[in-house]
């Protein structure tokens, strides 16, 4: 942070007294966690830091050493860390900002402290969203995190103190640090279970970026304090009374929610401050031995709901299944006598400490608790490492993926063997498949959730039992990236797609080489550059790939050769067709003549894929073999509709000048999406028979399937990829042959 030298009129003596006072306070707070010899080491670190920073001042004019002392204080008081972290915090800026070297620190304080400070030094500087070198830094930081989570905890303390003391910073620095905080550090704090730090970081972000809004809410909270206290007291009185009767030891707190979260509510619900009822939550903290924690919490729950009616949709039991970051608590929302909902959080002292101090509190209770509580966080660290090491994904992608995981809440689901998997909320069956094993993910066809067949895009809800169905024929597609939310699944799918594309490109390269030979060309870099320019493609890989999937073909090469032969100027060749706008059927015919050089007025679907911009209309899902026409839209190029499309009549009658003729070419190998509706009588194994026909016998890929059964009758909808109408007819025939199937017909949209 900022350094300024010549600051006039300083009372050095008073300052030194203040430094010592702050240091003593640190020692007092740390007393319960430090052992006999530790005090000496901490003193040594303190003296080294004082000496190293003695010439430095913060932007506010204060001695710089206030900052490392404050960071150490946060580490002890707010995160619950011990000696090693205190020493590292005191020295955290020494290597970066002064001429003390890491070697010296290692000699004096040992390897552990040195490696933590090394980690902290490496991740200093600011991280701006979207910049790749900083994204790379962030990735490094998370790698260190998997090594020793104290690095990130001290970094959070450092950031928190900087955010608390930003007033004398220039405005642009404030904004940069604040946005970096909301982008990265607040979510990290959340993920590590440091809720108070997370909320403070968010509030401070708001203070510097939305200053008016921040003070508006802060004032309102202050003004309404008296009436709120009155309400809370009335609300808890009967509960307190009853808990005392039942001889429970407890404390009750009623705390307003953070300014940041209130602001979110104001923005989202667009209501005035006065109308937000859930401004605060009541927290009941029970003091009880470990073995009776669970029953005590439910006992309190029972008391609370005896007085106030609970909203059954808002019960959250994080005691039976703690969150991945270790959070344990029982939440319920009940109706107060005045007709407002109030959130009540029930937990024990131990759980409360974990929710306040997160990761560090785990260590404290580690020996006392069962294995399972530790497993969540460890598993998370393992996963972080997994994703970090996933080969190819670029650092920026990674950061974005990772961030989205940080923000999400969680959802719990079981394997058929009853093994619990915790995933980010919004995860799909496909995410779950990748969670089990990469191979299971890559061949995932669908899933059975609670015995019902669902598509891979099925969104998991808490408590689902999920059995993944796989098929050897199944392969990831680009669409899959839109289905998954976990960064692990995304990375694996991207890897597979890249592999797939490479294989196709390799074949395409052979094809291209052969065709070029026919035209008496040698395939060299110069020629490839000309080809890329002509077809408007960025990479050779892309060029090969197009030939691999036959979207570029021999006649395209002929066109290229003609242009080369005509081109005597030596200027780079351009495929002019792409730039020409097609506005109506007239301009379409003009363009198509340019391409084919002969009289033609027909769009050949498949052949012209790469020269003229068209897409298949979603309203009627045409597939090869269907009677179709093209419609020139205003902004989205040409759309292909079936002549039986419900919109066809209107389009043709009102916009005749935009209609163009179109038909399918025979050589097209592309897949098209079609919908089938199947009805029949339900029986055991029916669904398996259907999926077998679809995936094994006809090698069709399913995109989605939903099946409803009711009183022995079932109705299913399947979205399949087929090559043409003939292919679809065959599939319908096979499906009709399945025992119990009564009818199969195609439907649109
Ligand atoms: Mn610092």
Coordinates of N, CA and C in Angstrom, one line a residue, residues 156-356:
X156 N -6.7 -12.5 3.1 CA -8.0 -12.0 3.4 C -7.9 -10.9 4.5
X157 N -7.2 -11.3 5.6 CA -7.0 -10.3 6.7 C -6.4 -9.0 6.1
X158 N -5.4 -9.2 5.3 CA -4.7 -8.0 4.7 C -5.7 -7.2 3.9
X159 N -6.4 -7.9 3.1 CA -7.4 -7.2 2.3 C -8.5 -6.4 3.1
X160 N -8.9 -7.1 4.2 CA -9.9 -6.5 5.0 C -9.4 -5.3 5.7
X161 N -8.1 -5.3 6.2 CA -7.6 -4.1 6.8 C -7.4 -3.0 5.7
X162 N -7.0 -3.3 4.6 CA -6.9 -2.3 3.5 C -8.2 -1.7 3.2
X163 N -9.2 -2.5 3.1 CA -10.6 -2.0 2.8 C -11.1 -1.1 3.9
X164 N -10.7 -1.5 5.2 CA -11.2 -0.6 6.3 C -10.5 0.7 6.4
X165 N -9.3 0.8 5.7 CA -8.5 2.0 5.8 C -8.3 2.7 4.5
X166 N -9.3 2.7 3.6 CA -9.1 3.2 2.3 C -9.4 4.7 2.1
X167 N -9.8 5.4 3.2 CA -10.3 6.7 3.0 C -9.3 7.7 2.4
X168 N -8.0 7.5 2.7 CA -7.0 8.5 2.1 C -6.4 8.0 0.8
X169 N -7.0 6.9 0.2 CA -6.5 6.5 -1.1 C -7.1 7.4 -2.2
X170 N -6.4 7.5 -3.3 CA -7.0 8.2 -4.5 C -8.3 7.4 -4.9
X171 N -9.2 8.2 -5.5 CA -10.5 7.6 -5.9 C -10.3 6.3 -6.8
X172 N -9.5 6.4 -7.8 CA -9.4 5.3 -8.7 C -8.8 4.1 -8.1
X173 N -7.9 4.3 -7.1 CA -7.4 3.1 -6.4 C -8.5 2.5 -5.5
X174 N -9.3 3.3 -4.9 CA -10.4 2.8 -4.1 C -11.3 1.9 -4.9
X175 N -11.6 2.4 -6.1 CA -12.5 1.7 -7.0 C -11.9 0.4 -7.4
X176 N -10.7 0.4 -7.7 CA -10.0 -0.8 -8.2 C -10.0 -1.9 -7.1
X177 N -9.5 -1.4 -5.9 CA -9.4 -2.4 -4.8 C -10.8 -2.9 -4.4
X178 N -11.8 -2.0 -4.4 CA -13.2 -2.4 -4.1 C -13.7 -3.4 -5.0
X179 N -13.5 -3.2 -6.3 CA -14.2 -4.1 -7.3 C -13.4 -5.4 -7.3
X180 N -12.1 -5.4 -7.1 CA -11.4 -6.6 -6.9 C -11.9 -7.4 -5.7
X181 N -12.2 -6.7 -4.7 CA -12.7 -7.4 -3.5 C -14.0 -8.1 -3.7
X182 N -14.9 -7.4 -4.4 CA -16.2 -8.0 -4.6 C -16.1 -9.1 -5.6
X183 N -15.2 -9.0 -6.5 CA -15.0 -10.0 -7.5 C -14.4 -11.3 -7.0
X184 N -13.5 -11.2 -6.0 CA -12.7 -12.3 -5.7 C -12.7 -12.6 -4.2
X185 N -12.4 -11.6 -3.4 CA -12.1 -11.9 -2.0 C -13.4 -12.2 -1.2
X186 N -14.4 -11.4 -1.5 CA -15.7 -11.7 -0.7 C -16.2 -13.1 -1.0
X187 N -16.2 -13.6 -2.3 CA -16.6 -15.0 -2.5 C -15.6 -16.0 -1.9
X188 N -14.4 -15.7 -1.9 CA -13.4 -16.6 -1.2 C -13.7 -16.7 0.3
X189 N -14.0 -15.6 0.9 CA -14.3 -15.6 2.3 C -15.6 -16.4 2.5
X190 N -16.5 -16.2 1.7 CA -17.8 -17.0 1.8 C -17.5 -18.5 1.7
X191 N -16.7 -18.8 0.7 CA -16.4 -20.2 0.4 C -15.6 -20.9 1.6
X192 N -14.8 -20.1 2.3 CA -14.1 -20.6 3.4 C -14.9 -20.5 4.7
X193 N -16.1 -20.0 4.6 CA -17.0 -20.0 5.8 C -16.8 -18.8 6.7
X194 N -16.1 -17.8 6.2 CA -15.8 -16.6 7.1 C -17.0 -15.6 6.8
X195 N -18.1 -15.9 7.4 CA -19.3 -15.0 7.0 C -19.2 -13.6 7.5
X196 N -18.7 -13.3 8.7 CA -18.6 -11.9 9.1 C -17.6 -11.1 8.2
X197 N -16.5 -11.8 7.8 CA -15.6 -11.1 7.0 C -16.1 -10.9 5.6
X198 N -16.8 -11.9 5.1 CA -17.5 -11.8 3.8 C -18.4 -10.6 3.8
X199 N -19.3 -10.5 4.8 CA -20.3 -9.4 4.8 C -19.6 -8.0 5.0
X200 N -18.6 -8.0 5.8 CA -17.9 -6.7 6.0 C -17.3 -6.2 4.7
X201 N -16.6 -7.2 4.0 CA -16.0 -6.8 2.7 C -17.1 -6.3 1.7
X202 N -18.2 -7.0 1.7 CA -19.3 -6.6 0.8 C -19.8 -5.2 1.2
X203 N -20.0 -5.0 2.5 CA -20.4 -3.6 2.9 C -19.5 -2.5 2.5
X204 N -18.2 -2.8 2.7 CA -17.1 -1.8 2.4 C -17.1 -1.6 0.9
X205 N -17.3 -2.6 0.2 CA -17.4 -2.4 -1.3 C -18.5 -1.4 -1.6
X206 N -19.6 -1.6 -1.0 CA -20.8 -0.7 -1.3 C -20.4 0.7 -0.8
X207 N -19.8 0.8 0.3 CA -19.4 2.1 0.8 C -18.6 2.9 -0.2
X208 N -17.7 2.2 -0.9 CA -16.8 3.0 -1.8 C -17.3 3.1 -3.2
X209 N -18.2 2.1 -3.6 CA -18.7 2.2 -5.0 C -20.1 2.8 -5.1
X210 N -21.0 2.6 -4.1 CA -22.3 3.1 -4.1 C -22.5 3.9 -2.8
X211 N -21.7 4.9 -2.6 CA -21.6 5.6 -1.3 C -23.0 6.1 -0.8
X212 N -23.8 6.8 -1.7 CA -25.0 7.3 -1.2 C -25.9 6.2 -0.7
X213 N -26.0 5.2 -1.5 CA -26.9 4.1 -1.1 C -26.5 3.5 0.2
X214 N -25.1 3.3 0.4 CA -24.6 2.8 1.6 C -25.0 3.6 2.8
X215 N -24.8 4.9 2.8 CA -25.1 5.7 3.9 C -26.6 5.8 4.1
X216 N -27.4 5.8 3.0 CA -28.8 5.8 3.2 C -29.3 4.6 4.0
X217 N -28.8 3.4 3.7 CA -29.3 2.2 4.4 C -28.7 2.2 5.8
X218 N -27.4 2.6 6.0 CA -26.8 2.7 7.3 C -27.6 3.6 8.2
X219 N -28.0 4.8 7.7 CA -28.9 5.7 8.5 C -30.2 5.1 8.9
X220 N -30.8 4.5 7.9 CA -32.1 3.9 8.1 C -32.0 2.8 9.2
X221 N -31.0 2.0 9.2 CA -30.8 0.9 10.2 C -30.7 1.6 11.6
X222 N -30.0 2.7 11.6 CA -29.8 3.4 12.9 C -31.1 3.9 13.4
X223 N -31.8 4.6 12.5 CA -33.1 5.2 12.9 C -34.1 4.2 13.4
X224 N -34.1 3.0 12.8 CA -35.2 2.1 13.1 C -34.8 1.1 14.3
X225 N -33.6 1.5 14.9 CA -33.0 0.6 15.9 C -34.0 0.4 17.0
X226 N -34.6 1.5 17.6 CA -35.4 1.4 18.8 C -36.6 0.5 18.5
X227 N -37.3 0.7 17.4 CA -38.5 -0.1 17.2 C -38.1 -1.5 16.9
X228 N -37.0 -1.7 16.2 CA -36.6 -3.1 16.0 C -36.3 -3.8 17.3
X229 N -35.5 -3.2 18.2 CA -35.2 -3.8 19.4 C -36.5 -4.2 20.2
X230 N -37.4 -3.3 20.2 CA -38.7 -3.6 20.8 C -39.3 -4.8 20.2
X231 N -39.4 -4.8 18.9 CA -40.0 -6.0 18.2 C -39.3 -7.3 18.6
X232 N -37.9 -7.2 18.6 CA -37.2 -8.4 18.8 C -37.4 -8.9 20.3
X233 N -37.4 -8.0 21.2 CA -37.7 -8.4 22.6 C -39.0 -9.0 22.8
X234 N -40.0 -8.5 22.1 CA -41.3 -9.1 22.3 C -41.4 -10.4 21.6
X235 N -40.7 -10.5 20.5 CA -40.6 -11.8 19.8 C -40.0 -12.9 20.6
X236 N -38.9 -12.6 21.2 CA -38.1 -13.7 21.9 C -38.6 -13.9 23.3
X237 N -39.4 -13.0 23.9 CA -39.7 -13.2 25.3 C -40.3 -14.6 25.6
X238 N -41.4 -15.0 24.9 CA -41.9 -16.3 25.2 C -41.0 -17.5 25.0
X239 N -40.1 -17.3 24.0 CA -39.1 -18.4 23.7 C -38.1 -18.5 24.9
X240 N -37.6 -17.3 25.3 CA -36.7 -17.3 26.4 C -37.2 -18.0 27.6
X241 N -38.4 -17.6 27.9 CA -39.2 -18.1 29.1 C -39.2 -19.6 29.1
X242 N -39.6 -20.2 27.9 CA -39.8 -21.6 27.8 C -38.4 -22.4 27.9
X243 N -37.4 -21.8 27.2 CA -36.1 -22.4 27.2 C -35.5 -22.5 28.6
X244 N -35.8 -21.4 29.4 CA -35.3 -21.4 30.7 C -36.0 -22.5 31.5
X245 N -37.3 -22.6 31.3 CA -38.1 -23.7 32.0 C -37.5 -25.0 31.7
X246 N -37.0 -25.2 30.5 CA -36.5 -26.5 30.1 C -35.0 -26.7 30.4
X247 N -34.5 -25.7 31.2 CA -33.1 -25.8 31.7 C -32.0 -25.8 30.6
X248 N -32.2 -25.1 29.5 CA -31.2 -25.0 28.5 C -30.3 -23.8 28.7
X249 N -29.0 -23.9 28.5 CA -28.2 -22.7 28.5 C -28.1 -22.2 27.1
X250 N -28.4 -20.9 27.0 CA -28.4 -20.3 25.6 C -28.2 -18.8 25.7
X251 N -27.9 -18.2 24.5 CA -28.0 -16.8 24.3 C -28.8 -16.5 23.1
X252 N -29.5 -15.4 23.0 CA -30.3 -15.0 21.8 C -29.8 -13.7 21.3
X253 N -29.5 -13.6 20.0 CA -29.1 -12.4 19.4 C -30.1 -12.0 18.3
X254 N -30.3 -10.7 18.2 CA -31.1 -10.3 17.0 C -30.3 -9.3 16.3
X255 N -29.8 -9.7 15.1 CA -28.9 -8.8 14.4 C -29.5 -8.4 13.1
X256 N -29.3 -7.1 12.7 CA -29.7 -6.7 11.4 C -28.8 -7.4 10.3
X257 N -29.4 -7.6 9.2 CA -28.6 -8.2 8.1 C -27.6 -7.2 7.5
X258 N -26.7 -7.6 6.7 CA -25.7 -6.7 6.2 C -26.3 -5.6 5.3
X259 N -25.6 -4.5 5.2 CA -26.1 -3.4 4.3 C -26.1 -3.9 2.9
X260 N -25.1 -4.6 2.6 CA -25.0 -5.2 1.2 C -26.3 -6.0 0.9
X261 N -26.6 -6.9 1.8 CA -27.8 -7.8 1.4 C -29.1 -7.0 1.5
X262 N -29.2 -6.0 2.3 CA -30.4 -5.2 2.3 C -30.5 -4.4 1.0
X263 N -29.3 -3.9 0.6 CA -29.3 -3.2 -0.7 C -29.8 -4.1 -1.8
X264 N -29.3 -5.3 -1.8 CA -29.7 -6.3 -2.9 C -31.2 -6.5 -2.9
X265 N -31.8 -6.5 -1.7 CA -33.2 -6.7 -1.6 C -33.9 -5.5 -2.1
X266 N -33.4 -4.3 -1.8 CA -34.1 -3.0 -2.2 C -34.0 -3.0 -3.8
X267 N -32.9 -3.4 -4.3 CA -32.7 -3.3 -5.8 C -33.6 -4.4 -6.5
X268 N -33.6 -5.6 -5.9 CA -34.3 -6.7 -6.6 C -35.8 -6.5 -6.5
X269 N -36.3 -6.3 -5.3 CA -37.7 -6.2 -5.1 C -38.3 -4.9 -5.3
X270 N -37.5 -3.9 -5.5 CA -37.9 -2.5 -5.9 C -39.0 -2.1 -4.9
X271 N -38.7 -2.2 -3.6 CA -39.7 -1.7 -2.6 C -38.9 -0.8 -1.7
X272 N -39.6 0.1 -1.0 CA -39.0 1.0 -0.1 C -38.4 0.3 1.2
X273 N -37.4 0.9 1.8 CA -36.8 0.3 3.0 C -37.8 -0.2 4.0
X274 N -38.8 0.7 4.2 CA -39.8 0.4 5.3 C -40.5 -0.9 5.1
X275 N -40.6 -1.4 3.8 CA -41.4 -2.5 3.5 C -40.6 -3.8 3.6
X276 N -39.3 -3.7 3.8 CA -38.5 -5.0 4.0 C -38.7 -5.5 5.4
X277 N -39.3 -6.7 5.5 CA -39.6 -7.2 6.8 C -38.4 -8.0 7.4
X278 N -37.7 -8.7 6.5 CA -36.6 -9.6 7.1 C -35.3 -8.8 7.1
X279 N -35.3 -7.7 7.9 CA -34.1 -6.9 8.0 C -33.1 -7.6 8.9
X280 N -33.6 -8.5 9.7 CA -32.7 -9.1 10.7 C -33.0 -10.6 10.9
X281 N -32.1 -11.3 11.5 CA -32.4 -12.7 11.9 C -32.2 -12.8 13.4
X282 N -33.0 -13.7 13.9 CA -32.8 -14.1 15.3 C -31.9 -15.3 15.4
X283 N -30.9 -15.2 16.3 CA -30.0 -16.4 16.4 C -30.0 -16.9 17.8
X284 N -30.3 -18.2 18.0 CA -30.3 -18.8 19.3 C -29.1 -19.7 19.4
X285 N -28.2 -19.4 20.3 CA -27.0 -20.2 20.4 C -27.0 -21.0 21.7
X286 N -26.9 -22.3 21.6 CA -27.1 -23.2 22.8 C -25.7 -23.6 23.2
X287 N -25.6 -23.7 24.5 CA -24.3 -24.2 25.1 C -24.6 -25.6 25.6
X288 N -24.1 -26.6 24.9 CA -24.4 -27.9 25.3 C -23.3 -28.9 24.9
X289 N -23.2 -30.0 25.5 CA -22.1 -31.0 25.1 C -22.3 -31.5 23.7
X290 N -21.1 -31.9 23.1 CA -21.1 -32.3 21.7 C -22.2 -33.4 21.4
X291 N -22.3 -34.4 22.3 CA -23.1 -35.5 22.0 C -24.6 -35.2 22.0
X292 N -25.0 -34.1 22.6 CA -26.4 -33.8 22.6 C -26.7 -32.6 21.7
X293 N -25.8 -32.2 20.9 CA -26.0 -31.0 20.0 C -27.2 -31.1 19.1
X294 N -27.3 -32.2 18.4 CA -28.4 -32.3 17.5 C -29.8 -32.3 18.1
X295 N -29.9 -33.1 19.2 CA -31.2 -33.1 19.8 C -31.6 -31.8 20.5
X296 N -30.5 -31.1 21.0 CA -30.8 -29.8 21.7 C -31.3 -28.8 20.6
X297 N -30.7 -28.8 19.4 CA -31.1 -27.9 18.4 C -32.6 -28.1 18.0
X298 N -32.9 -29.4 17.9 CA -34.3 -29.7 17.5 C -35.3 -29.4 18.6
X299 N -34.8 -29.5 19.8 CA -35.6 -29.2 21.0 C -36.0 -27.7 20.9
X300 N -34.9 -26.9 20.6 CA -35.2 -25.4 20.5 C -36.1 -25.2 19.3
X301 N -35.9 -25.9 18.2 CA -36.8 -25.7 17.1 C -38.3 -25.9 17.5
X302 N -38.4 -27.0 18.3 CA -39.8 -27.4 18.7 C -40.4 -26.3 19.5
X303 N -39.6 -25.7 20.4 CA -40.1 -24.6 21.3 C -40.5 -23.4 20.4
X304 N -39.6 -23.0 19.5 CA -39.8 -21.8 18.6 C -41.1 -22.0 17.8
X305 N -41.3 -23.2 17.3 CA -42.5 -23.4 16.4 C -43.7 -23.7 17.2
X306 N -43.6 -23.9 18.5 CA -44.8 -23.9 19.4 C -45.4 -22.6 19.5
X307 N -44.6 -21.5 19.5 CA -45.1 -20.2 19.6 C -45.4 -19.5 18.2
X308 N -44.6 -19.9 17.2 CA -44.8 -19.2 15.9 C -44.9 -20.3 14.8
X309 N -45.8 -20.1 13.9 CA -46.0 -21.1 12.8 C -44.8 -21.0 11.8
X310 N -44.2 -22.1 11.5 CA -43.1 -22.0 10.6 C -43.6 -22.1 9.1
X311 N -42.8 -21.5 8.2 CA -43.0 -21.7 6.8 C -42.3 -23.0 6.4
X312 N -43.0 -24.0 6.0 CA -42.4 -25.3 5.8 C -41.4 -25.3 4.6
X313 N -41.5 -24.3 3.7 CA -40.6 -24.3 2.6 C -39.2 -23.7 3.0
X314 N -39.2 -23.1 4.2 CA -37.9 -22.4 4.5 C -37.2 -23.1 5.6
X315 N -37.4 -24.3 5.8 CA -36.6 -25.1 6.8 C -35.3 -25.5 6.2
X316 N -34.2 -25.2 6.8 CA -32.9 -25.6 6.3 C -32.1 -26.4 7.4
X317 N -31.8 -27.6 7.2 CA -31.1 -28.4 8.2 C -29.7 -28.6 7.7
X318 N -28.8 -27.7 8.2 CA -27.4 -27.9 7.9 C -26.6 -28.6 9.1
X319 N -27.4 -29.2 9.9 CA -26.8 -30.0 11.0 C -26.6 -31.4 10.6
X320 N -27.7 -32.0 10.0 CA -27.5 -33.4 9.5 C -26.6 -33.4 8.3
X321 N -26.6 -32.4 7.5 CA -25.7 -32.3 6.3 C -25.1 -30.9 6.3
X322 N -23.9 -30.8 6.9 CA -23.2 -29.5 6.9 C -22.9 -29.0 5.5
X323 N -22.8 -27.7 5.3 CA -22.3 -27.2 4.0 C -20.9 -27.6 3.7
X324 N -20.5 -27.5 2.5 CA -19.1 -27.9 2.1 C -18.0 -27.1 2.9
X325 N -18.4 -25.9 3.2 CA -17.4 -25.1 3.9 C -17.5 -25.3 5.4
X326 N -18.3 -26.2 5.9 CA -18.3 -26.6 7.3 C -19.5 -26.0 8.1
X327 N -20.2 -25.1 7.4 CA -21.3 -24.4 8.1 C -22.4 -25.4 8.6
X328 N -22.7 -25.2 9.9 CA -23.7 -26.1 10.5 C -24.7 -25.2 11.2
X329 N -26.0 -25.4 11.0 CA -27.0 -24.6 11.6 C -28.4 -25.1 11.2
X330 N -29.4 -24.7 12.0 CA -30.7 -25.0 11.7 C -31.5 -23.7 11.4
X331 N -32.0 -23.5 10.2 CA -32.7 -22.3 9.9 C -34.2 -22.5 9.7
X332 N -35.0 -21.7 10.3 CA -36.4 -21.8 10.0 C -36.9 -20.3 9.9
X333 N -38.0 -20.2 9.1 CA -38.6 -18.9 9.0 C -40.0 -19.0 9.6
X334 N -40.4 -18.2 10.6 CA -41.6 -18.3 11.2 C -42.4 -17.0 11.1
X335 N -43.7 -17.1 11.3 CA -44.6 -16.0 11.3 C -44.7 -15.3 12.6
X336 N -44.4 -14.0 12.7 CA -44.5 -13.4 14.0 C -46.0 -13.0 14.3
X337 N -46.2 -12.5 15.5 CA -47.6 -12.1 15.9 C -48.1 -11.0 15.1
X338 N -47.1 -10.1 14.6 CA -47.5 -8.9 13.8 C -47.6 -9.3 12.3
X339 N -47.5 -10.5 12.0 CA -47.8 -10.9 10.6 C -46.5 -10.8 9.7
X340 N -45.3 -10.7 10.3 CA -44.1 -10.7 9.5 C -43.4 -12.0 9.6
X341 N -42.7 -12.4 8.5 CA -41.8 -13.6 8.6 C -40.5 -13.2 9.3
X342 N -40.0 -14.0 10.2 CA -38.7 -13.8 10.9 C -37.9 -15.0 10.7
X343 N -36.6 -14.8 10.3 CA -35.7 -16.0 10.2 C -35.1 -16.3 11.6
X344 N -35.2 -17.5 12.0 CA -34.5 -18.0 13.2 C -33.5 -19.0 12.9
X345 N -32.3 -18.7 13.4 CA -31.1 -19.6 13.2 C -30.8 -20.3 14.6
X346 N -30.8 -21.6 14.6 CA -30.5 -22.3 15.8 C -29.2 -23.1 15.7
X347 N -28.3 -22.9 16.6 CA -27.0 -23.6 16.5 C -26.4 -23.7 17.9
X348 N -25.3 -24.4 18.0 CA -24.6 -24.5 19.3 C -23.4 -23.5 19.3
X349 N -22.8 -23.3 20.4 CA -21.6 -22.5 20.5 C -20.5 -22.9 19.5
X350 N -20.3 -24.2 19.5 CA -19.3 -24.7 18.5 C -19.6 -24.4 17.1
X351 N -20.9 -24.6 16.7 CA -21.3 -24.3 15.4 C -21.2 -22.8 15.1
X352 N -21.5 -22.0 16.1 CA -21.5 -20.6 15.9 C -20.0 -20.1 15.6
X353 N -19.1 -20.7 16.4 CA -17.7 -20.3 16.2 C -17.2 -20.7 14.8
X354 N -17.6 -21.9 14.3 CA -17.3 -22.3 13.0 C -17.9 -21.4 12.0
X355 N -19.1 -20.9 12.2 CA -19.7 -20.0 11.2 C -19.0 -18.6 11.2
X356 N -18.5 -18.3 12.3 CA -17.8 -16.9 12.4 C -16.4 -17.0 11.9

